[in-house]
Amino acid sequence: SERACGNVSLASVTGNTLYKHADLLISSTRGQRHVTQGATCGAPGHQVTWPVSQLLDVRRRKVLGNLLVSDWSKYRYGVFSEAGEAGDRLYPNYYYHHGQVLPTGPSNTVVTGSWRHVNTSGGCDPTRDTCHYNTEGANTGLTCSLGTWPEVETVTRWCGANSTQGPGMQPVLCGGRSTRQVIRAHQDFASYGQLNSVDQTGGQGPVVLPRVKFDVVRVPQPKYVLVIETSARLAGVWQWVRKAIVNLIRSVV
C-alpha cells in the first residue's frame, strides 16, 4: 500500500513509461530471493526478484538492508555469491583449512554454527551428506562478508582480498578478485581513487558518492477484450456462449 511505502505515490506502467523492465521485482508468489545475473564477472544482471512474503518478514527486518545490498551488488556490479551450494561439486559449501572443514565464504573471524540436514536436524557431515551451515550464537565479532553472511546483524561490509574463503563462485569466476575489488572497479565508484589523492592544500580530494533513486511502479490491472461472432450460424449456441462469458467475467473480477 502507499502508506506502507512512506506515502509514496505508486504509479502504474503505461505506454508512455520510459522503463518497463523492473530492476527489482516484488513478486506475490512464494519462493526464494533470486538474482538473474549476467554471463561474466562484472557484467550487470537482468533482474532481482523478491517474494513479498520475505520483504514483510518481521523476523528479518533488522537484516533486510543487508540482504538487499547483497542481491543488488550481484545485479548492479556483476559479483557472485561468495558462499557455496550444498551438494555442488563445482562450488561446494565447505572446504578444508588446516585439517578443519569450514563453510565456504570469507569472514573476519570464526563463524560459530553447526552443519545441519535439510530437515534442520544436526549431526550432518558436509563431506558426505547434503548439509547447510546454520549460524548460531551472537557472532558479535563477525563483520564481513555481505556476500556470505548477510543474515547476521553485525555484518556490514565485504571482506578484503586476503581473507580465506574457499572455492565460492566469486573467486573462481572473477579470477581470484574479491567482491570489493570488482565493485571498486565499477564506474559508480570512479571517484573512489580520490580517497588517496592529495589536493594542493594537502588535504584529501572530495569523494562523490553515487546517488540511488527508486521509482516505485506497480503492475497495471490486466485488460480483457472479448471478440464474439454474432452470425446466424451461432444462433443455436448463443445461450452457451453467453453463459461462458458470464463465467469468465466472474472468475477475473
JSON list of C-alpha atoms in Angstrom, two decimals:
[
{"chain": "A", "resi": 1, "resn": "SER", "atom": "CA", "xyz": [0.00, 0.00, 0.00]},
{"chain": "A", "resi": 2, "resn": "GLU", "atom": "CA", "xyz": [1.02, 3.64, -0.33]},
{"chain": "A", "resi": 3, "resn": "ARG", "atom": "CA", "xyz": [1.08, 4.05, 3.45]},
{"chain": "A", "resi": 4, "resn": "ALA", "atom": "CA", "xyz": [3.50, 1.13, 3.78]},
{"chain": "A", "resi": 5, "resn": "CYS", "atom": "CA", "xyz": [5.76, 2.81, 1.21]},
{"chain": "A", "resi": 6, "resn": "GLY", "atom": "CA", "xyz": [6.03, 6.02, 3.19]},
{"chain": "A", "resi": 7, "resn": "ASN", "atom": "CA", "xyz": [3.12, 7.71, 1.40]},
{"chain": "A", "resi": 8, "resn": "VAL", "atom": "CA", "xyz": [4.97, 7.42, -1.92]},
{"chain": "A", "resi": 9, "resn": "SER", "atom": "CA", "xyz": [2.59, 7.66, -4.85]},
{"chain": "A", "resi": 10, "resn": "LEU", "atom": "CA", "xyz": [2.53, 4.37, -6.72]},
{"chain": "A", "resi": 11, "resn": "ALA", "atom": "CA", "xyz": [2.31, 4.89, -10.47]},
{"chain": "A", "resi": 12, "resn": "SER", "atom": "CA", "xyz": [1.15, 2.32, -12.98]},
{"chain": "A", "resi": 13, "resn": "VAL", "atom": "CA", "xyz": [3.04, 1.33, -16.10]},
{"chain": "A", "resi": 14, "resn": "THR", "atom": "CA", "xyz": [1.57, 2.91, -19.25]},
{"chain": "A", "resi": 15, "resn": "GLY", "atom": "CA", "xyz": [2.51, 3.07, -22.89]},
{"chain": "A", "resi": 16, "resn": "ASN", "atom": "CA", "xyz": [4.49, 6.25, -22.19]},
{"chain": "A", "resi": 17, "resn": "THR", "atom": "CA", "xyz": [6.53, 4.76, -19.36]},
{"chain": "A", "resi": 18, "resn": "LEU", "atom": "CA", "xyz": [10.24, 5.11, -20.11]},
{"chain": "A", "resi": 19, "resn": "TYR", "atom": "CA", "xyz": [11.16, 1.99, -18.18]},
{"chain": "A", "resi": 20, "resn": "LYS", "atom": "CA", "xyz": [9.11, -1.16, -18.49]},
{"chain": "A", "resi": 21, "resn": "HIS", "atom": "CA", "xyz": [11.67, -3.62, -17.19]},
{"chain": "A", "resi": 22, "resn": "ALA", "atom": "CA", "xyz": [11.92, -3.61, -13.40]},
{"chain": "A", "resi": 23, "resn": "ASP", "atom": "CA", "xyz": [15.32, -3.76, -11.73]},
{"chain": "A", "resi": 24, "resn": "LEU", "atom": "CA", "xyz": [13.76, -5.04, -8.53]},
{"chain": "A", "resi": 25, "resn": "LEU", "atom": "CA", "xyz": [10.56, -7.08, -8.90]},
{"chain": "A", "resi": 26, "resn": "ILE", "atom": "CA", "xyz": [8.42, -7.66, -5.80]},
{"chain": "A", "resi": 27, "resn": "SER", "atom": "CA", "xyz": [6.59, -10.90, -6.55]},
{"chain": "A", "resi": 28, "resn": "SER", "atom": "CA", "xyz": [3.35, -12.05, -4.94]},
{"chain": "A", "resi": 29, "resn": "THR", "atom": "CA", "xyz": [4.31, -15.70, -5.41]},
{"chain": "A", "resi": 30, "resn": "ARG", "atom": "CA", "xyz": [6.11, -17.75, -2.79]},
{"chain": "A", "resi": 31, "resn": "GLY", "atom": "CA", "xyz": [9.74, -18.69, -3.25]},
{"chain": "A", "resi": 32, "resn": "GLN", "atom": "CA", "xyz": [13.26, -17.53, -2.53]},
{"chain": "A", "resi": 33, "resn": "ARG", "atom": "CA", "xyz": [15.06, -14.32, -3.38]},
{"chain": "A", "resi": 34, "resn": "HIS", "atom": "CA", "xyz": [16.70, -14.62, -6.76]},
{"chain": "A", "resi": 35, "resn": "VAL", "atom": "CA", "xyz": [19.07, -12.60, -8.91]},
{"chain": "A", "resi": 36, "resn": "THR", "atom": "CA", "xyz": [19.22, -13.29, -12.64]},
{"chain": "A", "resi": 37, "resn": "GLN", "atom": "CA", "xyz": [22.86, -12.46, -13.25]},
{"chain": "A", "resi": 38, "resn": "GLY", "atom": "CA", "xyz": [24.97, -11.62, -16.28]},
{"chain": "A", "resi": 39, "resn": "ALA", "atom": "CA", "xyz": [27.22, -14.09, -18.03]},
{"chain": "A", "resi": 40, "resn": "THR", "atom": "CA", "xyz": [30.63, -12.83, -16.88]},
{"chain": "A", "resi": 41, "resn": "CYS", "atom": "CA", "xyz": [32.26, -11.21, -13.89]},
{"chain": "A", "resi": 42, "resn": "GLY", "atom": "CA", "xyz": [31.48, -7.50, -13.74]},
{"chain": "A", "resi": 43, "resn": "ALA", "atom": "CA", "xyz": [28.58, -7.77, -16.21]},
{"chain": "A", "resi": 44, "resn": "PRO", "atom": "CA", "xyz": [25.27, -6.33, -14.96]},
{"chain": "A", "resi": 45, "resn": "GLY", "atom": "CA", "xyz": [22.44, -8.71, -14.20]},
{"chain": "A", "resi": 46, "resn": "HIS", "atom": "CA", "xyz": [18.90, -8.77, -15.54]},
{"chain": "A", "resi": 47, "resn": "GLN", "atom": "CA", "xyz": [16.61, -8.62, -12.52]},
{"chain": "A", "resi": 48, "resn": "VAL", "atom": "CA", "xyz": [16.33, -9.01, -8.76]},
{"chain": "A", "resi": 49, "resn": "THR", "atom": "CA", "xyz": [13.22, -10.89, -7.62]},
{"chain": "A", "resi": 50, "resn": "TRP", "atom": "CA", "xyz": [11.96, -10.73, -4.06]},
{"chain": "A", "resi": 51, "resn": "PRO", "atom": "CA", "xyz": [8.81, -12.51, -2.82]},
{"chain": "A", "resi": 52, "resn": "VAL", "atom": "CA", "xyz": [6.70, -10.04, -0.87]},
{"chain": "A", "resi": 53, "resn": "SER", "atom": "CA", "xyz": [6.44, -12.57, 1.97]},
{"chain": "A", "resi": 54, "resn": "GLN", "atom": "CA", "xyz": [10.19, -12.25, 2.59]},
{"chain": "A", "resi": 55, "resn": "LEU", "atom": "CA", "xyz": [10.09, -8.49, 2.28]},
{"chain": "A", "resi": 56, "resn": "LEU", "atom": "CA", "xyz": [7.48, -8.32, 5.06]},
{"chain": "A", "resi": 57, "resn": "ASP", "atom": "CA", "xyz": [9.09, -11.00, 7.24]},
{"chain": "A", "resi": 58, "resn": "VAL", "atom": "CA", "xyz": [9.32, -9.26, 10.64]},
{"chain": "A", "resi": 59, "resn": "ARG", "atom": "CA", "xyz": [11.90, -11.81, 11.80]},
{"chain": "A", "resi": 60, "resn": "ARG", "atom": "CA", "xyz": [14.34, -10.44, 9.23]},
{"chain": "A", "resi": 61, "resn": "ARG", "atom": "CA", "xyz": [13.53, -6.75, 9.48]},
{"chain": "A", "resi": 62, "resn": "LYS", "atom": "CA", "xyz": [16.94, -5.94, 11.01]},
{"chain": "A", "resi": 63, "resn": "VAL", "atom": "CA", "xyz": [18.86, -7.56, 8.14]},
{"chain": "A", "resi": 64, "resn": "LEU", "atom": "CA", "xyz": [16.64, -6.67, 5.17]},
{"chain": "A", "resi": 65, "resn": "GLY", "atom": "CA", "xyz": [19.10, -3.93, 4.25]},
{"chain": "A", "resi": 66, "resn": "ASN", "atom": "CA", "xyz": [21.96, -6.43, 4.22]},
{"chain": "A", "resi": 67, "resn": "LEU", "atom": "CA", "xyz": [20.00, -8.83, 2.04]},
{"chain": "A", "resi": 68, "resn": "LEU", "atom": "CA", "xyz": [19.07, -6.08, -0.42]},
{"chain": "A", "resi": 69, "resn": "VAL", "atom": "CA", "xyz": [22.67, -4.83, -0.65]},
{"chain": "A", "resi": 70, "resn": "SER", "atom": "CA", "xyz": [23.92, -8.37, -1.22]},
{"chain": "A", "resi": 71, "resn": "ASP", "atom": "CA", "xyz": [21.44, -9.00, -4.04]},
{"chain": "A", "resi": 72, "resn": "TRP", "atom": "CA", "xyz": [21.84, -5.53, -5.54]},
{"chain": "A", "resi": 73, "resn": "SER", "atom": "CA", "xyz": [25.61, -5.93, -5.74]},
{"chain": "A", "resi": 74, "resn": "LYS", "atom": "CA", "xyz": [25.16, -9.07, -7.84]},
{"chain": "A", "resi": 75, "resn": "TYR", "atom": "CA", "xyz": [22.71, -7.28, -10.13]},
{"chain": "A", "resi": 76, "resn": "ARG", "atom": "CA", "xyz": [24.49, -3.93, -10.47]},
{"chain": "A", "resi": 77, "resn": "TYR", "atom": "CA", "xyz": [28.17, -4.79, -10.20]},
{"chain": "A", "resi": 78, "resn": "GLY", "atom": "CA", "xyz": [28.30, -8.34, -11.54]},
{"chain": "A", "resi": 79, "resn": "VAL", "atom": "CA", "xyz": [29.72, -10.02, -8.45]},
{"chain": "A", "resi": 80, "resn": "PHE", "atom": "CA", "xyz": [28.78, -13.55, -7.49]},
{"chain": "A", "resi": 81, "resn": "SER", "atom": "CA", "xyz": [27.90, -15.45, -4.36]},
{"chain": "A", "resi": 82, "resn": "GLU", "atom": "CA", "xyz": [30.86, -15.90, -2.06]},
{"chain": "A", "resi": 83, "resn": "ALA", "atom": "CA", "xyz": [29.25, -18.94, -0.45]},
{"chain": "A", "resi": 84, "resn": "GLY", "atom": "CA", "xyz": [29.00, -22.40, -1.97]},
{"chain": "A", "resi": 85, "resn": "GLU", "atom": "CA", "xyz": [25.99, -24.61, -2.66]},
{"chain": "A", "resi": 86, "resn": "ALA", "atom": "CA", "xyz": [25.06, -27.73, -0.73]},
{"chain": "A", "resi": 87, "resn": "GLY", "atom": "CA", "xyz": [25.86, -30.82, -2.79]},
{"chain": "A", "resi": 88, "resn": "ASP", "atom": "CA", "xyz": [27.50, -28.80, -5.59]},
{"chain": "A", "resi": 89, "resn": "ARG", "atom": "CA", "xyz": [30.73, -30.43, -6.80]},
{"chain": "A", "resi": 90, "resn": "LEU", "atom": "CA", "xyz": [31.97, -27.33, -8.61]},
{"chain": "A", "resi": 91, "resn": "TYR", "atom": "CA", "xyz": [31.19, -24.82, -5.84]},
{"chain": "A", "resi": 92, "resn": "PRO", "atom": "CA", "xyz": [30.84, -26.85, -2.62]},
{"chain": "A", "resi": 93, "resn": "ASN", "atom": "CA", "xyz": [29.70, -25.11, 0.52]},
{"chain": "A", "resi": 94, "resn": "TYR", "atom": "CA", "xyz": [32.65, -26.41, 2.52]},
{"chain": "A", "resi": 95, "resn": "TYR", "atom": "CA", "xyz": [36.43, -26.56, 2.21]},
{"chain": "A", "resi": 96, "resn": "TYR", "atom": "CA", "xyz": [39.40, -27.83, 4.16]},
{"chain": "A", "resi": 97, "resn": "HIS", "atom": "CA", "xyz": [41.62, -25.39, 6.07]},
{"chain": "A", "resi": 98, "resn": "HIS", "atom": "CA", "xyz": [44.45, -26.77, 8.21]},
{"chain": "A", "resi": 99, "resn": "GLY", "atom": "CA", "xyz": [42.59, -30.05, 8.55]},
{"chain": "A", "resi": 100, "resn": "GLN", "atom": "CA", "xyz": [39.29, -28.42, 9.52]},
{"chain": "A", "resi": 101, "resn": "VAL", "atom": "CA", "xyz": [36.07, -28.44, 7.50]},
{"chain": "A", "resi": 102, "resn": "LEU", "atom": "CA", "xyz": [34.85, -24.84, 7.21]},
{"chain": "A", "resi": 103, "resn": "PRO", "atom": "CA", "xyz": [31.86, -23.27, 5.41]},
{"chain": "A", "resi": 104, "resn": "THR", "atom": "CA", "xyz": [32.77, -21.65, 2.09]},
{"chain": "A", "resi": 105, "resn": "GLY", "atom": "CA", "xyz": [32.88, -17.86, 2.17]},
{"chain": "A", "resi": 106, "resn": "PRO", "atom": "CA", "xyz": [35.15, -15.15, 3.59]},
{"chain": "A", "resi": 107, "resn": "SER", "atom": "CA", "xyz": [34.83, -13.89, 7.15]},
{"chain": "A", "resi": 108, "resn": "ASN", "atom": "CA", "xyz": [36.95, -11.79, 9.51]},
{"chain": "A", "resi": 109, "resn": "THR", "atom": "CA", "xyz": [36.58, -14.28, 12.35]},
{"chain": "A", "resi": 110, "resn": "VAL", "atom": "CA", "xyz": [35.45, -17.81, 13.08]},
{"chain": "A", "resi": 111, "resn": "VAL", "atom": "CA", "xyz": [31.73, -18.18, 12.35]},
{"chain": "A", "resi": 112, "resn": "THR", "atom": "CA", "xyz": [30.03, -20.16, 15.11]},
{"chain": "A", "resi": 113, "resn": "GLY", "atom": "CA", "xyz": [27.33, -22.56, 13.98]},
{"chain": "A", "resi": 114, "resn": "SER", "atom": "CA", "xyz": [26.68, -26.16, 13.02]},
{"chain": "A", "resi": 115, "resn": "TRP", "atom": "CA", "xyz": [26.13, -28.31, 9.94]},
{"chain": "A", "resi": 116, "resn": "ARG", "atom": "CA", "xyz": [22.51, -29.40, 9.62]},
{"chain": "A", "resi": 117, "resn": "HIS", "atom": "CA", "xyz": [20.42, -31.58, 7.34]},
{"chain": "A", "resi": 118, "resn": "VAL", "atom": "CA", "xyz": [17.63, -30.18, 5.15]},
{"chain": "A", "resi": 119, "resn": "ASN", "atom": "CA", "xyz": [15.14, -31.06, 7.90]},
{"chain": "A", "resi": 120, "resn": "THR", "atom": "CA", "xyz": [17.26, -28.90, 10.27]},
{"chain": "A", "resi": 121, "resn": "SER", "atom": "CA", "xyz": [18.43, -31.90, 12.31]},
{"chain": "A", "resi": 122, "resn": "GLY", "atom": "CA", "xyz": [22.06, -31.71, 13.42]},
{"chain": "A", "resi": 123, "resn": "GLY", "atom": "CA", "xyz": [25.00, -34.06, 13.04]},
{"chain": "A", "resi": 124, "resn": "CYS", "atom": "CA", "xyz": [25.32, -33.58, 9.29]},
{"chain": "A", "resi": 125, "resn": "ASP", "atom": "CA", "xyz": [28.66, -34.26, 7.55]},
{"chain": "A", "resi": 126, "resn": "PRO", "atom": "CA", "xyz": [29.08, -31.90, 4.56]},
{"chain": "A", "resi": 127, "resn": "THR", "atom": "CA", "xyz": [31.78, -34.12, 3.03]},
{"chain": "A", "resi": 128, "resn": "ARG", "atom": "CA", "xyz": [29.28, -36.97, 2.62]},
{"chain": "A", "resi": 129, "resn": "ASP", "atom": "CA", "xyz": [25.77, -35.52, 3.02]},
{"chain": "A", "resi": 130, "resn": "THR", "atom": "CA", "xyz": [23.81, -32.55, 1.70]},
{"chain": "A", "resi": 131, "resn": "CYS", "atom": "CA", "xyz": [24.27, -30.13, 4.58]},
{"chain": "A", "resi": 132, "resn": "HIS", "atom": "CA", "xyz": [23.66, -26.48, 5.31]},
{"chain": "A", "resi": 133, "resn": "TYR", "atom": "CA", "xyz": [25.72, -24.40, 7.73]},
{"chain": "A", "resi": 134, "resn": "ASN", "atom": "CA", "xyz": [23.49, -22.60, 10.23]},
{"chain": "A", "resi": 135, "resn": "THR", "atom": "CA", "xyz": [24.99, -19.71, 12.15]},
{"chain": "A", "resi": 136, "resn": "GLU", "atom": "CA", "xyz": [24.35, -19.99, 15.88]},
{"chain": "A", "resi": 137, "resn": "GLY", "atom": "CA", "xyz": [25.01, -17.72, 18.81]},
{"chain": "A", "resi": 138, "resn": "ALA", "atom": "CA", "xyz": [25.66, -13.98, 18.74]},
{"chain": "A", "resi": 139, "resn": "ASN", "atom": "CA", "xyz": [28.65, -13.96, 16.36]},
{"chain": "A", "resi": 140, "resn": "THR", "atom": "CA", "xyz": [29.15, -10.39, 17.56]},
{"chain": "A", "resi": 141, "resn": "GLY", "atom": "CA", "xyz": [32.69, -10.19, 16.20]},
{"chain": "A", "resi": 142, "resn": "LEU", "atom": "CA", "xyz": [31.59, -11.09, 12.68]},
{"chain": "A", "resi": 143, "resn": "THR", "atom": "CA", "xyz": [31.54, -8.00, 10.44]},
{"chain": "A", "resi": 144, "resn": "CYS", "atom": "CA", "xyz": [32.05, -9.48, 6.96]},
{"chain": "A", "resi": 145, "resn": "SER", "atom": "CA", "xyz": [31.11, -10.61, 4.43]},
{"chain": "A", "resi": 146, "resn": "LEU", "atom": "CA", "xyz": [27.84, -9.33, 2.95]},
{"chain": "A", "resi": 147, "resn": "GLY", "atom": "CA", "xyz": [28.22, -11.86, 0.15]},
{"chain": "A", "resi": 148, "resn": "THR", "atom": "CA", "xyz": [28.30, -14.77, 2.59]},
{"chain": "A", "resi": 149, "resn": "TRP", "atom": "CA", "xyz": [26.60, -13.89, 5.87]},
{"chain": "A", "resi": 150, "resn": "PRO", "atom": "CA", "xyz": [24.10, -11.08, 5.14]},
{"chain": "A", "resi": 151, "resn": "GLU", "atom": "CA", "xyz": [21.61, -12.51, 7.64]},
{"chain": "A", "resi": 152, "resn": "VAL", "atom": "CA", "xyz": [23.93, -11.82, 10.57]},
{"chain": "A", "resi": 153, "resn": "GLU", "atom": "CA", "xyz": [23.10, -8.42, 12.08]},
{"chain": "A", "resi": 154, "resn": "THR", "atom": "CA", "xyz": [26.70, -7.39, 12.81]},
{"chain": "A", "resi": 155, "resn": "VAL", "atom": "CA", "xyz": [27.84, -7.89, 9.20]},
{"chain": "A", "resi": 156, "resn": "THR", "atom": "CA", "xyz": [28.20, -4.50, 7.48]},
{"chain": "A", "resi": 157, "resn": "ARG", "atom": "CA", "xyz": [30.83, -4.90, 4.75]},
{"chain": "A", "resi": 158, "resn": "TRP", "atom": "CA", "xyz": [32.66, -7.19, 2.34]},
{"chain": "A", "resi": 159, "resn": "CYS", "atom": "CA", "xyz": [35.88, -8.84, 3.43]},
{"chain": "A", "resi": 160, "resn": "GLY", "atom": "CA", "xyz": [39.25, -7.95, 1.92]},
{"chain": "A", "resi": 161, "resn": "ALA", "atom": "CA", "xyz": [41.07, -9.90, -0.74]},
{"chain": "A", "resi": 162, "resn": "ASN", "atom": "CA", "xyz": [43.32, -11.66, 1.79]},
{"chain": "A", "resi": 163, "resn": "SER", "atom": "CA", "xyz": [40.51, -13.46, 3.62]},
{"chain": "A", "resi": 164, "resn": "THR", "atom": "CA", "xyz": [40.49, -17.25, 3.45]},
{"chain": "A", "resi": 165, "resn": "GLN", "atom": "CA", "xyz": [37.24, -18.16, 1.80]},
{"chain": "A", "resi": 166, "resn": "GLY", "atom": "CA", "xyz": [37.24, -21.45, -0.11]},
{"chain": "A", "resi": 167, "resn": "PRO", "atom": "CA", "xyz": [36.02, -22.23, -3.64]},
{"chain": "A", "resi": 168, "resn": "GLY", "atom": "CA", "xyz": [32.99, -19.92, -3.90]},
{"chain": "A", "resi": 169, "resn": "MET", "atom": "CA", "xyz": [31.66, -18.63, -7.22]},
{"chain": "A", "resi": 170, "resn": "GLN", "atom": "CA", "xyz": [33.14, -15.15, -6.72]},
{"chain": "A", "resi": 171, "resn": "PRO", "atom": "CA", "xyz": [36.86, -16.02, -6.59]},
{"chain": "A", "resi": 172, "resn": "VAL", "atom": "CA", "xyz": [36.52, -18.70, -9.27]},
{"chain": "A", "resi": 173, "resn": "LEU", "atom": "CA", "xyz": [34.51, -16.71, -11.85]},
{"chain": "A", "resi": 174, "resn": "CYS", "atom": "CA", "xyz": [36.32, -13.43, -11.18]},
{"chain": "A", "resi": 175, "resn": "GLY", "atom": "CA", "xyz": [39.86, -14.76, -11.48]},
{"chain": "A", "resi": 176, "resn": "GLY", "atom": "CA", "xyz": [40.62, -14.52, -7.78]},
{"chain": "A", "resi": 177, "resn": "ARG", "atom": "CA", "xyz": [39.37, -10.93, -7.42]},
{"chain": "A", "resi": 178, "resn": "SER", "atom": "CA", "xyz": [37.36, -10.24, -4.29]},
{"chain": "A", "resi": 179, "resn": "THR", "atom": "CA", "xyz": [33.90, -8.71, -4.28]},
{"chain": "A", "resi": 180, "resn": "ARG", "atom": "CA", "xyz": [35.31, -5.39, -3.05]},
{"chain": "A", "resi": 181, "resn": "GLN", "atom": "CA", "xyz": [37.82, -5.26, -5.90]},
{"chain": "A", "resi": 182, "resn": "VAL", "atom": "CA", "xyz": [35.16, -5.85, -8.56]},
{"chain": "A", "resi": 183, "resn": "ILE", "atom": "CA", "xyz": [32.79, -3.26, -7.06]},
{"chain": "A", "resi": 184, "resn": "ARG", "atom": "CA", "xyz": [35.52, -0.61, -6.74]},
{"chain": "A", "resi": 185, "resn": "ALA", "atom": "CA", "xyz": [36.36, -1.05, -10.44]},
{"chain": "A", "resi": 186, "resn": "HIS", "atom": "CA", "xyz": [32.79, -0.11, -11.44]},
{"chain": "A", "resi": 187, "resn": "GLN", "atom": "CA", "xyz": [32.07, 3.32, -12.93]},
{"chain": "A", "resi": 188, "resn": "ASP", "atom": "CA", "xyz": [29.79, 4.14, -9.98]},
{"chain": "A", "resi": 189, "resn": "PHE", "atom": "CA", "xyz": [32.92, 4.49, -7.87]},
{"chain": "A", "resi": 190, "resn": "ALA", "atom": "CA", "xyz": [35.13, 6.25, -10.39]},
{"chain": "A", "resi": 191, "resn": "SER", "atom": "CA", "xyz": [35.88, 8.93, -7.78]},
{"chain": "A", "resi": 192, "resn": "TYR", "atom": "CA", "xyz": [36.84, 6.37, -5.14]},
{"chain": "A", "resi": 193, "resn": "GLY", "atom": "CA", "xyz": [40.50, 6.79, -6.02]},
{"chain": "A", "resi": 194, "resn": "GLN", "atom": "CA", "xyz": [40.28, 10.35, -4.77]},
{"chain": "A", "resi": 195, "resn": "LEU", "atom": "CA", "xyz": [40.38, 8.96, -1.25]},
{"chain": "A", "resi": 196, "resn": "ASN", "atom": "CA", "xyz": [44.10, 8.53, -1.73]},
{"chain": "A", "resi": 197, "resn": "SER", "atom": "CA", "xyz": [44.66, 11.71, -3.71]},
{"chain": "A", "resi": 198, "resn": "VAL", "atom": "CA", "xyz": [46.01, 14.89, -2.19]},
{"chain": "A", "resi": 199, "resn": "ASP", "atom": "CA", "xyz": [44.92, 18.32, -3.40]},
{"chain": "A", "resi": 200, "resn": "GLN", "atom": "CA", "xyz": [47.04, 21.48, -3.48]},
{"chain": "A", "resi": 201, "resn": "THR", "atom": "CA", "xyz": [46.22, 22.34, 0.13]},
{"chain": "A", "resi": 202, "resn": "GLY", "atom": "CA", "xyz": [47.48, 18.97, 1.32]},
{"chain": "A", "resi": 203, "resn": "GLY", "atom": "CA", "xyz": [44.01, 17.59, 2.09]},
{"chain": "A", "resi": 204, "resn": "GLN", "atom": "CA", "xyz": [42.13, 14.74, 0.55]},
{"chain": "A", "resi": 205, "resn": "GLY", "atom": "CA", "xyz": [40.16, 15.32, -2.62]},
{"chain": "A", "resi": 206, "resn": "PRO", "atom": "CA", "xyz": [36.36, 15.28, -2.45]},
{"chain": "A", "resi": 207, "resn": "VAL", "atom": "CA", "xyz": [34.66, 11.94, -2.85]},
{"chain": "A", "resi": 208, "resn": "VAL", "atom": "CA", "xyz": [31.44, 11.91, -4.86]},
{"chain": "A", "resi": 209, "resn": "LEU", "atom": "CA", "xyz": [29.22, 9.02, -3.82]},
{"chain": "A", "resi": 210, "resn": "PRO", "atom": "CA", "xyz": [26.70, 7.70, -6.34]},
{"chain": "A", "resi": 211, "resn": "ARG", "atom": "CA", "xyz": [23.07, 8.59, -5.69]},
{"chain": "A", "resi": 212, "resn": "VAL", "atom": "CA", "xyz": [20.45, 5.87, -5.90]},
{"chain": "A", "resi": 213, "resn": "LYS", "atom": "CA", "xyz": [16.88, 6.73, -6.86]},
{"chain": "A", "resi": 214, "resn": "PHE", "atom": "CA", "xyz": [13.99, 4.28, -6.63]},
{"chain": "A", "resi": 215, "resn": "ASP", "atom": "CA", "xyz": [10.88, 4.72, -8.74]},
{"chain": "A", "resi": 216, "resn": "VAL", "atom": "CA", "xyz": [8.09, 2.52, -7.38]},
{"chain": "A", "resi": 217, "resn": "VAL", "atom": "CA", "xyz": [5.76, 1.28, -10.12]},
{"chain": "A", "resi": 218, "resn": "ARG", "atom": "CA", "xyz": [3.06, -1.35, -9.82]},
{"chain": "A", "resi": 219, "resn": "VAL", "atom": "CA", "xyz": [1.92, -3.74, -12.48]},
{"chain": "A", "resi": 220, "resn": "PRO", "atom": "CA", "xyz": [-1.29, -2.46, -14.15]},
{"chain": "A", "resi": 221, "resn": "GLN", "atom": "CA", "xyz": [-4.52, -4.38, -13.90]},
{"chain": "A", "resi": 222, "resn": "PRO", "atom": "CA", "xyz": [-4.99, -6.79, -16.83]},
{"chain": "A", "resi": 223, "resn": "LYS", "atom": "CA", "xyz": [-7.40, -5.84, -19.60]},
{"chain": "A", "resi": 224, "resn": "TYR", "atom": "CA", "xyz": [-9.53, -8.33, -21.50]},
{"chain": "A", "resi": 225, "resn": "VAL", "atom": "CA", "xyz": [-11.10, -7.93, -24.93]},
{"chain": "A", "resi": 226, "resn": "LEU", "atom": "CA", "xyz": [-13.89, -10.29, -25.98]},
{"chain": "A", "resi": 227, "resn": "VAL", "atom": "CA", "xyz": [-14.44, -10.82, -29.69]},
{"chain": "A", "resi": 228, "resn": "ILE", "atom": "CA", "xyz": [-17.77, -12.54, -30.33]},
{"chain": "A", "resi": 229, "resn": "GLU", "atom": "CA", "xyz": [-19.26, -13.70, -33.60]},
{"chain": "A", "resi": 230, "resn": "THR", "atom": "CA", "xyz": [-22.98, -12.93, -33.82]},
{"chain": "A", "resi": 231, "resn": "SER", "atom": "CA", "xyz": [-23.81, -14.53, -37.15]},
{"chain": "A", "resi": 232, "resn": "ALA", "atom": "CA", "xyz": [-26.99, -16.58, -37.64]},
{"chain": "A", "resi": 233, "resn": "ARG", "atom": "CA", "xyz": [-24.87, -19.70, -37.74]},
{"chain": "A", "resi": 234, "resn": "LEU", "atom": "CA", "xyz": [-24.23, -19.36, -33.99]},
{"chain": "A", "resi": 235, "resn": "ALA", "atom": "CA", "xyz": [-27.81, -18.56, -33.01]},
{"chain": "A", "resi": 236, "resn": "GLY", "atom": "CA", "xyz": [-28.35, -22.07, -31.65]},
{"chain": "A", "resi": 237, "resn": "VAL", "atom": "CA", "xyz": [-25.39, -21.95, -29.30]},
{"chain": "A", "resi": 238, "resn": "TRP", "atom": "CA", "xyz": [-25.63, -18.29, -28.25]},
{"chain": "A", "resi": 239, "resn": "GLN", "atom": "CA", "xyz": [-27.03, -19.10, -24.82]},
{"chain": "A", "resi": 240, "resn": "TRP", "atom": "CA", "xyz": [-23.99, -21.26, -24.06]},
{"chain": "A", "resi": 241, "resn": "VAL", "atom": "CA", "xyz": [-21.64, -18.57, -25.32]},
{"chain": "A", "resi": 242, "resn": "ARG", "atom": "CA", "xyz": [-23.38, -16.07, -23.04]},
{"chain": "A", "resi": 243, "resn": "LYS", "atom": "CA", "xyz": [-23.01, -18.37, -20.01]},
{"chain": "A", "resi": 244, "resn": "ALA", "atom": "CA", "xyz": [-19.33, -18.89, -20.81]},
{"chain": "A", "resi": 245, "resn": "ILE", "atom": "CA", "xyz": [-18.78, -15.13, -20.97]},
{"chain": "A", "resi": 246, "resn": "VAL", "atom": "CA", "xyz": [-20.53, -14.61, -17.63]},
{"chain": "A", "resi": 247, "resn": "ASN", "atom": "CA", "xyz": [-18.41, -17.33, -16.01]},
{"chain": "A", "resi": 248, "resn": "LEU", "atom": "CA", "xyz": [-15.25, -15.78, -17.42]},
{"chain": "A", "resi": 249, "resn": "ILE", "atom": "CA", "xyz": [-16.13, -12.33, -16.10]},
{"chain": "A", "resi": 250, "resn": "ARG", "atom": "CA", "xyz": [-16.93, -13.69, -12.67]},
{"chain": "A", "resi": 251, "resn": "SER", "atom": "CA", "xyz": [-13.61, -15.54, -12.50]},
{"chain": "A", "resi": 252, "resn": "VAL", "atom": "CA", "xyz": [-11.49, -12.45, -13.19]},
{"chain": "A", "resi": 253, "resn": "VAL", "atom": "CA", "xyz": [-13.42, -9.75, -11.34]}
]
